[in-house]
Short mmCIF file of C-alpha atoms in Angstrom, two decimals:
data_model
loop_
_atom_site.label_atom_id
_atom_site.label_comp_id
_atom_site.label_asym_id
_atom_site.label_seq_id
_atom_site.Cartn_x
_atom_site.Cartn_y
_atom_site.Cartn_z
CA MET A 66 32.64 -8.38 24.19
CA ILE A 67 29.36 -9.59 22.72
CA ASN A 68 28.62 -11.54 25.88
CA ASN A 69 29.04 -8.47 28.02
CA PHE A 70 26.82 -6.47 25.70
CA PHE A 71 23.87 -8.85 25.68
CA LYS A 72 24.21 -10.58 29.04
CA ASN A 73 25.49 -8.02 31.49
CA PHE A 74 24.73 -4.70 29.84
CA LYS A 75 21.77 -2.94 31.45
CA ILE A 76 20.05 -0.27 29.41
CA ASN A 77 18.85 2.68 31.40
CA ASN A 78 15.24 3.69 30.68
CA LEU A 79 16.49 7.18 29.89
CA TYR A 80 18.64 5.83 27.04
CA ILE A 81 15.67 3.92 25.64
CA LEU A 82 13.54 7.06 25.79
CA LEU A 83 16.28 9.08 24.07
CA PHE A 84 16.56 6.44 21.34
CA PHE A 85 12.86 6.53 20.48
CA LEU A 86 12.65 10.31 20.79
CA SER A 87 15.68 10.77 18.51
CA TYR A 88 14.26 8.36 15.95
CA PHE A 89 10.90 10.15 15.92
CA ILE A 90 12.48 13.60 15.46
CA PHE A 91 14.78 12.20 12.76
CA GLY A 92 11.80 10.71 10.92
CA ILE A 93 9.72 13.88 11.13
CA PHE A 94 12.49 15.83 9.37
CA LEU A 95 12.69 13.26 6.56
CA ILE A 96 8.99 12.96 5.69
CA GLN A 97 9.01 15.74 3.09
CA ASP A 98 11.67 13.89 1.07
CA TYR A 99 9.27 11.14 -0.01
CA GLY A 100 6.82 11.25 -2.89
CA ILE A 101 3.24 10.09 -3.33
CA SER A 102 2.55 6.48 -4.20
CA TRP A 103 0.15 5.13 -6.84
CA ASP A 104 -2.36 3.88 -4.27
CA GLU A 105 -2.77 6.99 -2.14
CA SER A 106 -5.33 8.83 -4.25
CA ALA A 107 -7.58 5.77 -4.58
CA SER A 108 -7.23 5.01 -0.86
CA ARG A 109 -8.11 8.58 0.00
CA MET A 110 -11.15 8.42 -2.27
CA TYR A 111 -12.26 5.20 -0.56
CA GLY A 112 -12.12 6.99 2.79
CA PHE A 113 -14.56 9.63 1.52
CA ILE A 114 -16.84 7.04 -0.05
CA SER A 115 -17.01 5.19 3.27
CA GLY A 116 -17.51 8.45 5.14
CA ASN A 117 -20.34 9.34 2.79
CA TYR A 118 -21.94 5.98 3.56
CA VAL A 119 -21.62 6.49 7.33
CA LEU A 120 -23.11 9.99 7.23
CA GLU A 121 -25.96 8.78 5.08
CA LYS A 122 -26.72 6.11 7.67
CA ILE A 123 -26.53 8.20 10.84
CA LEU A 124 -27.89 11.60 9.72
CA PRO A 125 -31.48 12.50 8.86
CA GLU A 126 -31.91 12.58 5.08
CA GLU A 127 -32.58 16.32 4.89
CA THR A 128 -29.51 17.18 6.97
CA TYR A 129 -27.34 14.79 5.00
CA LEU A 130 -28.40 16.23 1.64
CA LYS A 131 -27.98 19.79 2.83
CA LEU A 132 -24.53 19.43 4.37
CA PHE A 133 -22.66 16.65 2.62
CA GLU A 134 -24.03 15.87 -0.83
CA GLY A 135 -21.39 16.42 -3.49
CA ILE A 136 -18.55 16.90 -0.99
CA ILE A 137 -16.08 14.84 -3.05
CA ASN A 138 -16.64 16.56 -6.40
CA SER A 139 -16.91 20.09 -5.01
CA ARG A 140 -14.39 20.52 -2.22
CA PHE A 141 -12.00 17.76 -3.25
CA SER A 142 -11.83 18.38 -6.97
CA ASP A 143 -8.49 16.55 -7.32
CA LEU A 144 -10.41 13.32 -6.78
CA SER A 145 -12.95 13.99 -9.51
CA HIS A 146 -10.97 12.07 -12.13
CA LEU A 147 -11.90 8.91 -10.25
CA ASP A 148 -15.30 7.30 -10.08
CA ALA A 149 -17.08 8.03 -6.84
CA PRO A 150 -19.80 5.38 -6.49
CA LYS A 151 -21.72 4.41 -3.40
CA LEU A 152 -19.85 2.14 -1.00
CA MET A 153 -21.78 -1.02 -1.90
CA GLU A 154 -21.09 -0.40 -5.60
CA HIS A 155 -17.41 0.40 -5.20
CA LYS A 156 -14.87 -2.05 -6.67
CA ASP A 157 -12.70 -1.80 -3.53
CA LYS A 158 -15.51 -2.22 -1.01
CA ALA A 159 -13.82 -5.34 0.44
CA TYR A 160 -11.01 -3.24 1.88
CA GLY A 161 -11.12 -2.03 5.46
CA VAL A 162 -11.20 1.68 6.28
CA PHE A 163 -9.72 1.82 9.78
CA PHE A 164 -7.12 4.31 8.55
CA GLU A 165 -8.82 5.94 5.57
CA LEU A 166 -12.13 6.82 7.24
CA PRO A 167 -10.57 8.78 10.15
CA MET A 168 -8.19 10.44 7.69
CA ALA A 169 -11.13 11.60 5.56
CA PHE A 170 -12.77 13.01 8.68
CA LEU A 171 -9.58 14.82 9.74
CA GLU A 172 -9.12 16.23 6.27
CA VAL A 173 -12.60 17.77 6.36
CA VAL A 174 -12.11 19.12 9.89
CA VAL A 175 -8.66 20.62 9.25
CA GLY A 176 -9.68 22.03 5.85
CA PHE A 177 -6.37 22.08 3.98
CA ASN A 178 -5.92 24.83 1.41
CA GLU A 179 -3.24 22.98 -0.54
CA ILE A 180 -3.53 19.41 -1.83
CA LYS A 181 0.20 19.08 -1.15
CA ASN A 182 -0.51 19.49 2.56
CA VAL A 183 -3.21 16.81 2.45
CA TYR A 184 -0.75 14.15 1.36
CA LEU A 185 1.98 15.50 3.63
CA PHE A 186 -0.42 15.25 6.56
CA ARG A 187 -1.22 11.65 5.61
CA HIS A 188 2.48 10.88 5.63
CA TYR A 189 2.96 12.44 9.06
CA VAL A 190 0.14 10.30 10.45
CA THR A 191 1.46 7.15 8.75
CA PHE A 192 4.92 7.62 10.23
CA SER A 193 3.49 8.43 13.67
CA ILE A 194 1.47 5.19 13.69
CA PHE A 195 4.55 3.24 12.62
CA PHE A 196 6.48 4.88 15.45
CA VAL A 197 3.84 3.76 17.96
CA GLY A 198 4.04 0.27 16.46
CA ILE A 199 7.81 0.24 17.05
CA ILE A 200 7.28 1.10 20.72
CA TYR A 201 4.83 -1.79 21.07
CA PHE A 202 7.29 -4.06 19.27
CA TYR A 203 9.88 -3.15 21.90
CA LYS A 204 7.40 -3.91 24.69
CA TYR A 205 6.47 -7.23 23.05
CA LEU A 206 10.13 -8.26 22.62
CA ASN A 207 10.84 -7.39 26.23
CA ILE A 208 8.15 -9.88 27.29
CA ILE A 209 9.53 -12.55 24.94
CA PHE A 210 13.19 -12.22 25.98
CA ASN A 211 13.03 -10.32 29.27
CA SER A 212 15.96 -8.29 27.94
CA PRO A 213 15.78 -4.56 27.16
CA SER A 214 18.99 -4.79 25.12
CA LEU A 215 17.63 -7.54 22.85
CA ALA A 216 14.29 -5.74 22.58
CA LEU A 217 16.04 -2.55 21.49
CA LEU A 218 18.20 -4.49 19.03
CA GLY A 219 15.04 -5.97 17.51
CA CYS A 220 13.61 -2.48 17.00
CA ILE A 221 16.87 -1.39 15.37
CA PHE A 222 16.65 -4.39 13.05
CA LEU A 223 13.11 -3.42 12.04
CA ILE A 224 13.78 0.24 11.33
CA SER A 225 17.15 -0.52 9.70
CA SER A 226 15.47 -2.56 6.97
CA PRO A 227 15.66 0.08 4.20
CA ARG A 228 12.35 -0.83 2.58
CA ILE A 229 10.47 -0.70 5.87
CA PHE A 230 12.19 2.55 6.78
CA ALA A 231 11.20 4.24 3.50
CA GLU A 232 7.65 2.89 3.35
CA SER A 233 6.98 3.94 6.95
CA PHE A 234 6.60 7.48 5.61
CA TYR A 235 3.95 6.89 2.93
CA ASN A 236 2.61 3.32 2.83
CA SER A 237 -0.75 3.70 4.57
CA LYS A 238 -1.68 0.06 3.90
CA ASP A 239 1.07 -2.44 4.64
CA ILE A 240 2.98 -0.34 7.19
CA ILE A 241 -0.18 0.51 9.15
CA PHE A 242 -1.14 -3.17 9.18
CA LEU A 243 2.34 -4.13 10.41
CA SER A 244 2.09 -1.50 13.17
CA ILE A 245 -1.33 -2.63 14.39
CA PHE A 246 -0.05 -6.21 14.22
CA ASN A 247 2.66 -5.26 16.74
CA VAL A 248 0.08 -3.62 19.02
CA SER A 249 -2.24 -6.64 18.81
CA ASN A 250 0.53 -9.07 19.71
CA TYR A 251 1.53 -7.06 22.75
CA TYR A 252 -2.00 -6.96 24.12
CA GLY A 253 -2.49 -10.63 23.19
CA ILE A 254 0.51 -11.67 25.28
CA ASN A 255 -0.73 -9.45 28.11
CA LEU A 256 -4.14 -11.09 27.98
CA LEU A 257 -2.60 -14.56 28.21
CA MET A 258 -0.56 -13.46 31.24
CA LYS A 259 -3.34 -11.53 33.01
CA LYS A 260 -6.91 -12.38 32.10
CA ASN A 261 -8.78 -9.29 33.18
CA PHE A 262 -11.27 -6.83 31.71
CA ASN A 263 -8.69 -4.17 30.82
CA ASN A 264 -6.52 -6.56 28.81
CA SER A 265 -9.61 -8.08 27.19
CA ILE A 266 -10.91 -4.76 25.90
CA LEU A 267 -7.48 -3.55 24.73
CA PHE A 268 -6.84 -6.81 22.88
CA SER A 269 -10.33 -6.75 21.36
CA LEU A 270 -9.90 -3.18 20.16
CA SER A 271 -6.51 -3.84 18.59
CA VAL A 272 -7.42 -7.08 16.79
CA ALA A 273 -10.72 -5.61 15.58
CA ALA A 274 -8.73 -2.72 14.11
CA LEU A 275 -6.28 -5.21 12.60
CA THR A 276 -8.99 -7.40 11.03
CA SER A 277 -11.00 -4.42 9.79
CA PHE A 278 -7.84 -3.28 8.06
CA ARG A 279 -7.13 -6.63 6.37
CA VAL A 280 -9.08 -9.84 6.79
CA ILE A 281 -5.90 -11.85 7.28
CA GLY A 282 -5.78 -10.15 10.67
CA LEU A 283 -8.30 -12.81 11.78
CA LEU A 284 -5.29 -15.03 12.35
CA VAL A 285 -4.37 -13.13 15.53
CA PRO A 286 -7.66 -13.27 17.50
CA ILE A 287 -8.32 -16.87 16.39
CA LEU A 288 -4.86 -17.96 17.55
CA TYR A 289 -5.05 -16.25 20.94
CA LEU A 290 -8.58 -17.49 21.61
CA ILE A 291 -7.53 -21.07 20.78
CA LEU A 292 -4.65 -20.74 23.24
CA ALA A 293 -7.09 -19.47 25.87
CA ILE A 294 -9.31 -22.55 25.36
CA ARG A 295 -6.23 -24.78 25.62
CA GLU A 296 -5.31 -23.14 28.92
CA TYR A 297 -8.82 -23.71 30.26
CA PHE A 298 -8.62 -27.45 29.59
CA LEU A 299 -5.25 -27.54 31.36
CA THR A 300 -6.30 -25.51 34.42
CA LYS A 301 -10.13 -25.76 34.55
CA ASN A 302 -10.13 -22.09 35.59
CA ILE A 303 -13.66 -20.80 34.94
CA ASN A 304 -12.38 -17.20 34.77
CA ILE A 305 -10.66 -18.08 31.48
CA ILE A 306 -14.00 -18.99 29.89
CA LYS A 307 -15.56 -15.76 31.10
CA ILE A 308 -12.74 -13.69 29.62
CA PHE A 309 -12.87 -15.79 26.44
CA PHE A 310 -16.53 -15.00 25.74
CA LEU A 311 -16.10 -11.37 26.78
CA THR A 312 -13.16 -10.97 24.40
CA LEU A 313 -15.00 -12.73 21.58
CA PHE A 314 -18.07 -10.52 22.04
CA LEU A 315 -16.02 -7.31 22.20
CA PHE A 316 -13.98 -8.33 19.17
CA ILE A 317 -17.09 -8.92 17.04
CA PHE A 318 -18.68 -5.70 18.30
CA PHE A 319 -15.62 -3.54 17.53
CA LEU A 320 -15.01 -5.29 14.21
CA VAL A 321 -18.47 -4.41 12.91
CA LEU A 322 -18.23 -0.91 14.40
CA PHE A 323 -14.90 -0.19 12.69
CA TRP A 324 -15.93 -1.62 9.31
CA PRO A 325 -19.01 0.08 7.75
CA PHE A 326 -19.11 -2.45 4.93
CA LEU A 327 -20.22 -5.07 7.49
CA TRP A 328 -23.07 -3.01 8.93
CA GLU A 329 -25.85 -4.28 6.68
CA ASP A 330 -24.85 -7.95 6.61
CA PRO A 331 -21.89 -8.73 8.92
CA ILE A 332 -21.60 -12.47 8.20
CA GLY A 333 -22.44 -12.35 4.50
CA ASN A 334 -20.18 -9.40 3.75
CA LEU A 335 -17.28 -10.87 5.76
CA ILE A 336 -17.57 -14.07 3.72
CA TYR A 337 -17.62 -11.91 0.57
CA VAL A 338 -14.38 -10.22 1.66
CA ILE A 339 -12.62 -13.55 2.28
CA PHE A 340 -13.61 -14.98 -1.11
CA HIS A 341 -12.88 -11.69 -2.87
CA PHE A 342 -9.25 -11.67 -1.84
CA ALA A 343 -8.86 -15.40 -2.36
CA SER A 344 -10.11 -15.25 -5.95
CA ARG A 345 -9.23 -11.80 -7.34
CA LEU A 346 -7.07 -11.79 -10.48
CA GLN A 347 -5.36 -8.64 -11.73
CA ASN A 348 -2.85 -10.25 -14.09
CA GLN A 349 -0.25 -7.51 -13.69
CA GLU A 350 3.10 -8.09 -15.37
CA MET A 351 6.07 -8.03 -13.00
CA LEU A 352 9.81 -8.55 -13.25
CA TYR A 353 10.92 -11.44 -11.03
CA LEU A 354 14.36 -13.07 -11.17
CA GLY A 355 14.91 -11.38 -14.52
CA ALA A 356 11.80 -12.82 -16.18
CA GLU A 357 8.30 -11.49 -16.76
CA VAL A 358 5.66 -13.13 -14.55
CA LEU A 359 1.98 -12.42 -13.98
CA SER A 360 0.80 -11.46 -10.51
CA SER A 361 -1.88 -14.14 -10.89
CA ASP A 362 0.65 -16.87 -11.74
CA LEU A 363 3.44 -16.53 -9.20
CA PRO A 364 5.89 -19.38 -8.48
CA TRP A 365 5.73 -21.01 -5.04
CA HIS A 366 9.11 -19.51 -4.04
CA TYR A 367 8.13 -15.91 -4.85
CA LEU A 368 7.57 -14.84 -1.24
CA PHE A 369 10.67 -16.62 0.11
CA VAL A 370 12.96 -15.09 -2.50
CA TRP A 371 11.63 -11.55 -2.08
CA ILE A 372 12.06 -11.65 1.71
CA ILE A 373 15.60 -12.98 1.44
CA VAL A 374 16.86 -10.55 -1.23
CA SER A 375 15.19 -7.36 0.05
CA ASN A 376 16.21 -7.53 3.72
CA PRO A 377 19.64 -6.75 5.17
CA PHE A 378 22.14 -9.57 5.67
CA HIS A 379 21.92 -9.53 9.47
CA ILE A 380 18.16 -10.14 9.42
CA THR A 381 18.28 -12.82 6.73
CA ILE A 382 21.16 -14.94 8.03
CA PHE A 383 20.35 -14.75 11.74
CA SER A 384 16.67 -15.50 11.21
CA ILE A 385 17.46 -18.62 9.15
CA ILE A 386 19.88 -19.86 11.82
CA GLY A 387 17.40 -18.85 14.51
CA ILE A 388 14.61 -20.93 12.96
CA ILE A 389 16.94 -23.97 12.86
CA ILE A 390 17.99 -23.45 16.49
CA PHE A 391 14.37 -22.92 17.47
CA LEU A 392 13.09 -26.09 15.77
CA VAL A 393 15.87 -28.28 17.19
CA ASN A 394 15.33 -27.02 20.73
CA PHE A 395 11.55 -26.93 20.37
CA PHE A 396 11.36 -30.64 19.58
CA LYS A 397 13.91 -31.40 22.30
CA LYS A 398 11.68 -29.32 24.62
CA LYS A 399 14.67 -27.30 25.84
CA PHE A 400 12.76 -24.04 25.44
CA LEU A 401 9.65 -25.36 27.14
CA SER A 402 10.57 -25.04 30.81
CA THR A 403 7.21 -23.36 31.44
CA ASP A 404 3.87 -23.54 29.69
CA PHE A 405 4.07 -19.81 28.94
CA ASN A 406 7.30 -20.39 27.00
CA PHE A 407 5.46 -22.99 24.95
CA VAL A 408 2.69 -20.50 24.21
CA LYS A 409 5.05 -17.66 23.25
CA LEU A 410 7.09 -19.79 20.89
CA SER A 411 4.08 -21.55 19.36
CA ILE A 412 2.68 -18.16 18.39
CA LEU A 413 5.91 -17.26 16.57
CA LEU A 414 5.90 -20.54 14.66
CA ILE A 415 2.25 -20.24 13.62
CA TYR A 416 2.72 -16.64 12.45
CA LEU A 417 5.19 -17.90 9.86
CA ILE A 418 3.73 -21.30 8.97
CA ILE A 419 0.18 -20.19 8.17
CA PRO A 420 0.96 -17.16 5.94
CA PHE A 421 3.69 -19.01 4.03
CA SER A 422 1.51 -22.11 3.65
CA THR A 423 -1.43 -20.01 2.53
CA PHE A 424 0.70 -18.32 -0.11
CA ILE A 425 2.11 -21.62 -1.43
CA LEU A 426 -1.31 -23.31 -1.57
CA LEU A 427 -3.49 -20.43 -2.80
CA ARG A 428 -0.94 -18.30 -4.70
CA PRO A 429 -2.85 -15.05 -4.13
CA ASP A 430 -2.62 -12.35 -6.77
CA ILE A 431 -0.15 -9.95 -5.15
CA GLN A 432 1.94 -7.19 -6.69
CA SER A 433 4.92 -5.07 -5.86
CA GLY A 434 7.20 -7.51 -4.11
CA TRP A 435 6.20 -8.77 -0.69
CA ARG A 436 4.75 -5.61 0.86
CA HIS A 437 1.43 -7.39 1.53
CA PHE A 438 3.40 -9.65 3.89
CA PHE A 439 5.44 -6.98 5.70
CA PHE A 440 3.68 -8.07 8.91
CA LEU A 441 5.84 -11.24 8.84
CA LEU A 442 9.02 -9.25 9.45
CA PRO A 443 8.56 -8.76 13.23
CA SER A 444 8.31 -12.55 13.69
CA ILE A 445 11.29 -13.08 11.38
CA ILE A 446 13.27 -10.61 13.49
CA VAL A 447 12.29 -12.47 16.67
CA PHE A 448 13.88 -15.60 15.22
CA SER A 449 17.05 -13.64 14.44
CA LEU A 450 17.11 -12.53 18.07
CA ILE A 451 16.60 -16.13 19.21
CA CYS A 452 19.76 -16.98 17.26
CA ILE A 453 21.73 -14.10 18.76
CA ASN A 454 20.43 -14.76 22.27
CA PHE A 455 21.18 -18.50 22.07
CA LEU A 456 24.69 -18.18 20.64
CA THR A 457 25.76 -15.39 22.99
CA ARG A 458 24.29 -16.85 26.18
CA GLU A 459 24.38 -20.61 25.69
CA THR A 460 27.77 -21.05 24.04
CA ASN A 461 31.07 -20.54 25.78
CA ILE A 462 33.15 -20.11 22.65
CA LYS A 463 34.41 -16.54 22.77
CA ILE A 464 35.36 -16.39 19.11
CA ILE A 465 31.76 -17.17 18.09
CA LYS A 466 30.42 -14.39 20.29
CA ASN A 467 32.89 -11.88 18.92
CA PHE A 468 32.20 -13.00 15.36
CA ILE A 469 28.45 -12.43 15.83
CA PHE A 470 29.11 -8.98 17.21
CA ILE A 471 31.29 -8.13 14.20
CA ILE A 472 28.70 -9.45 11.74
CA ILE A 473 25.91 -7.39 13.35
CA SER A 474 28.04 -4.24 13.47
CA LEU A 475 29.33 -4.47 9.90
CA SER A 476 25.95 -5.38 8.42
CA LEU A 477 24.18 -2.56 10.25
CA LEU A 478 26.92 -0.12 9.22
CA HIS A 479 26.67 -1.24 5.59
CA THR A 480 22.88 -0.85 5.67
CA PHE A 481 23.02 2.61 7.23
CA VAL A 482 25.67 3.81 4.74
CA TRP A 483 23.66 2.43 1.79
CA SER A 484 20.46 4.08 3.06
CA ALA A 485 22.18 7.44 3.54
CA LYS A 486 23.81 7.25 0.10
CA ASN A 487 20.57 6.37 -1.69
CA HIS A 488 18.13 8.49 0.33
CA PRO A 489 15.19 8.77 -0.27
CA HIS A 490 15.10 5.71 -2.55
CA GLN A 491 15.50 3.02 0.12
CA TYR A 492 12.33 1.37 -1.25
CA VAL A 493 14.43 -0.27 -4.01
CA TYR A 494 16.93 -1.87 -1.62
CA PHE A 495 18.31 -5.32 -2.42
CA ASN A 496 20.81 -7.30 -0.40
CA ASN A 497 23.90 -7.61 -2.62
CA LEU A 498 26.30 -9.06 -0.06
CA ILE A 499 25.75 -12.65 -1.17
CA TYR A 500 25.18 -12.45 -4.94
CA LYS A 501 27.93 -10.82 -7.01
CA LYS A 502 25.54 -9.21 -9.53
CA LYS A 503 23.33 -6.27 -8.60
CA LEU A 504 19.95 -7.81 -7.81
CA ILE A 505 18.05 -4.62 -8.59
CA SER A 506 18.26 -5.43 -12.32
CA PHE A 507 16.34 -8.70 -11.78
CA PHE A 508 13.28 -7.30 -9.99
CA ASP A 509 10.68 -4.55 -10.16
CA LYS A 510 11.97 -1.25 -8.88
CA ASP A 511 10.04 1.98 -8.23
CA TYR A 512 6.61 0.52 -9.07
CA TRP A 513 4.83 3.28 -7.10
CA GLY A 514 6.54 6.15 -8.94
CA LEU A 515 7.86 7.78 -5.78
CA SER A 516 11.04 9.02 -7.46
CA ASN A 517 8.90 11.25 -9.70
CA LYS A 518 9.11 13.77 -6.88
CA GLN A 519 12.86 14.24 -7.34
CA LEU A 520 12.47 14.68 -11.11
CA ILE A 521 9.64 17.18 -10.70
CA ASP A 522 11.56 19.13 -8.04
CA PHE A 523 14.54 19.21 -10.40
CA LEU A 524 12.46 20.87 -13.12
CA VAL A 525 10.95 23.40 -10.74
CA GLU A 526 14.37 24.38 -9.39
CA ASN A 527 16.28 24.44 -12.68
CA TYR A 528 13.82 25.68 -15.32
CA GLU A 529 12.29 29.12 -15.06
CA ASP A 530 9.81 28.68 -17.93
CA ASP A 531 6.28 29.74 -17.06
CA LYS A 532 5.04 26.52 -18.66
CA ILE A 533 6.70 23.12 -18.45
CA TYR A 534 5.33 20.73 -21.07
CA TYR A 535 5.63 17.04 -20.30
CA ASP A 536 4.69 13.53 -21.29
CA HIS A 537 5.22 10.25 -19.46
CA ILE A 538 5.37 6.51 -19.74
CA ASN A 539 2.20 4.66 -18.72
CA SER A 540 3.80 3.37 -15.52
CA SER A 541 4.51 6.87 -14.18
CA ASN A 542 1.90 8.37 -11.88
CA ILE A 543 2.89 11.93 -12.80
CA TYR A 544 -0.61 13.38 -12.37
CA LEU A 545 -0.52 12.24 -8.73
CA SER A 546 3.14 13.10 -8.14
CA LEU A 547 2.47 16.70 -9.15
CA ASN A 548 0.46 16.99 -5.93
CA ASN A 549 3.82 17.24 -4.15
CA LEU A 550 3.89 20.83 -5.43
CA LYS A 551 2.05 23.92 -4.32
CA GLU A 552 -0.77 24.92 -6.65
CA ILE A 553 1.14 27.84 -8.18
CA GLU A 554 3.99 25.49 -9.15
CA ARG A 555 1.69 22.69 -10.24
CA LYS A 556 -0.05 24.93 -12.77
CA ARG A 557 3.24 25.32 -14.65
CA PHE A 558 3.08 21.66 -15.72
CA ILE A 559 1.03 21.13 -18.89
CA LYS A 560 0.60 17.86 -20.75
CA LYS A 561 2.15 17.46 -24.20
CA GLU A 562 -1.19 17.29 -26.04
CA ASN A 563 -1.89 20.88 -24.97
CA MET A 564 1.49 22.08 -26.19
CA PRO A 565 1.64 24.77 -28.94
CA LYS A 566 3.16 23.56 -32.22
CA ASP A 567 6.07 25.98 -32.05
CA THR A 568 7.25 24.71 -28.64
CA LYS A 569 10.92 23.79 -28.90
CA TYR A 570 10.98 20.93 -26.40
CA TYR A 571 9.10 19.03 -23.75
CA PHE A 572 10.09 16.70 -20.91
CA TYR A 573 9.49 12.97 -20.85
CA PHE A 574 9.28 10.90 -17.64
CA PHE A 575 10.31 7.27 -17.98
CA ASN A 576 9.89 5.06 -14.91
CA ASN A 577 12.08 1.96 -15.17
CA ALA A 578 10.01 0.00 -12.63
CA ASN A 579 9.59 -2.88 -15.05
CA LYS A 580 11.35 -2.29 -18.36
CA ALA A 581 9.91 -4.94 -20.64
CA PRO A 582 6.29 -3.74 -21.22
CA PHE A 583 7.34 -0.18 -22.06
CA GLU A 584 10.80 -0.57 -23.54
CA LYS A 585 9.43 -0.61 -27.09
CA GLN A 586 7.42 2.56 -26.46
CA LYS A 587 10.52 4.24 -25.10
CA LYS A 588 12.71 3.23 -28.07
CA ILE A 589 10.20 4.54 -30.62
CA MET A 590 9.94 7.85 -28.79
CA LEU A 591 13.73 8.30 -28.56
CA LEU A 592 14.48 7.18 -32.13
CA ASN A 593 12.02 9.63 -33.64
CA ASN A 594 13.17 12.65 -31.66
CA LYS A 595 16.39 14.36 -30.74
CA ASN A 596 16.73 13.97 -26.99
CA GLU A 597 18.99 14.25 -23.99
CA ILE A 598 18.88 12.97 -20.43
CA VAL A 599 18.54 15.88 -18.01
CA LYS A 600 18.12 13.86 -14.81
CA ASP A 601 18.68 10.18 -14.10
CA ILE A 602 18.03 8.55 -10.72
CA VAL A 603 20.45 5.66 -10.32
CA VAL A 604 20.57 3.12 -7.49
CA ASP A 605 23.19 0.34 -7.41
CA GLY A 606 24.12 1.10 -11.01
CA SER A 607 20.55 0.73 -12.26
CA SER A 608 18.37 3.59 -13.49
CA ILE A 609 15.02 3.64 -11.67
CA ASN A 610 13.59 6.82 -13.20
CA THR A 611 14.81 9.02 -16.05
CA LEU A 612 13.83 12.50 -17.22
CA TYR A 613 14.41 13.18 -20.93
CA LYS A 614 14.35 16.47 -22.77
CA ILE A 615 12.69 15.83 -26.14
CA TYR A 616 13.23 18.37 -28.95
CA ASN A 617 10.45 18.90 -31.48
#
């Protein structure tokens, strides 16, 4: 059965088109279910700060002052609670703006009347870019395996990971980087196969976008250019050197073009970015394996554990077996029948070794699970496909093939059922098939406050009061989450400090992202006031966000 599926089954291009089209339509209908994350307001502000810098550079001073001075504080008043310094004075100046700068431009051009629509538009664009990245992942896998069925299965693995699925609708940092990573790899493989001007410029554009988004993206162009040099020494083909220098020049040109922070001092500012991210310390408290840890003092196994526990069983188990199969056959040179096979598989190995090694050696200050390393998942999935491909094509034991098919089917079914049951809170998914206790109680949960949307919508739908008074725990981004509402609804929400003394009750938002730092605050509040729970969002038996009604 499994052998027929993966070896003999031919997928018609029409079916592939229908799959991607259905997934896109399905995603478009779900976008409105997801809230606004902590980072979105600051990221949006950074886009305007960078845009302000660009306009100041390219426009005559008189025109600039006349048309654009004060644009953030006047037209975009919802951003006025944040500092709006010049780009070179901004605390986040080391971040790239490949996504945020165009989004700021589009926001000005479209001219949204409702702030709700601004964030909704951002989510539509984020999901659309992820969708394009999935298509390129399919094309990349098809080159690796020369099998449309395995390529499609790899895409299903990626979108079936509940955390990736959820964050593809709102995470304009890690998901966009993952998507551009897929695009860059596809054009990189194409460039290695056909060294021509078209592939050179497409690869240069994609890796410049990747690096301008996050400096760790430098890994991709450096790796592919090293492989090009290696090929030159093997073949002595002078055309390779020509394409090498052309690609290098175009990459540097596009990198500086896409990243305004580099305009004044490309080398110096790039060095600043590298050291900034290598040395920054935020010292945020996080819940990890049931204990409080600081983001600046993470254990060496942090990244490994998070990847294992927050991905579905079929990805975790097959990728581990796939890496073992890969290493055994790599050193036996069974996979290396051609030099191109060596190149393809070396790239996969390096994509895992360098990021994991960098994390273990440098222990960067990262927060919120492993989202900064989401770009590793495509390579992890490739190793799971190597396992499936090897066991279904190279072994002749029918029971093994059927067993693999059953494991894939049951794990995918379990993941889909869990995602449907807990929609739209897939961002707190943990793999509970191995460990008997619910893992969600041992780790941070809704650290971005996305579930605030469901609590706010509940109040709007169930309470007809003209004014809804509220308070919240420090970890709840309520002020930002209220932007999910239209202005007329948003004005109903008034903070507790502005509440008249004779008000009978108010509502209290408690985000259980990380209980320990705020548990004492919660207990004091509940002990001193009569209260009741009016809405509790529960996933896998654990409360991730609770709405209390507090009586005065």
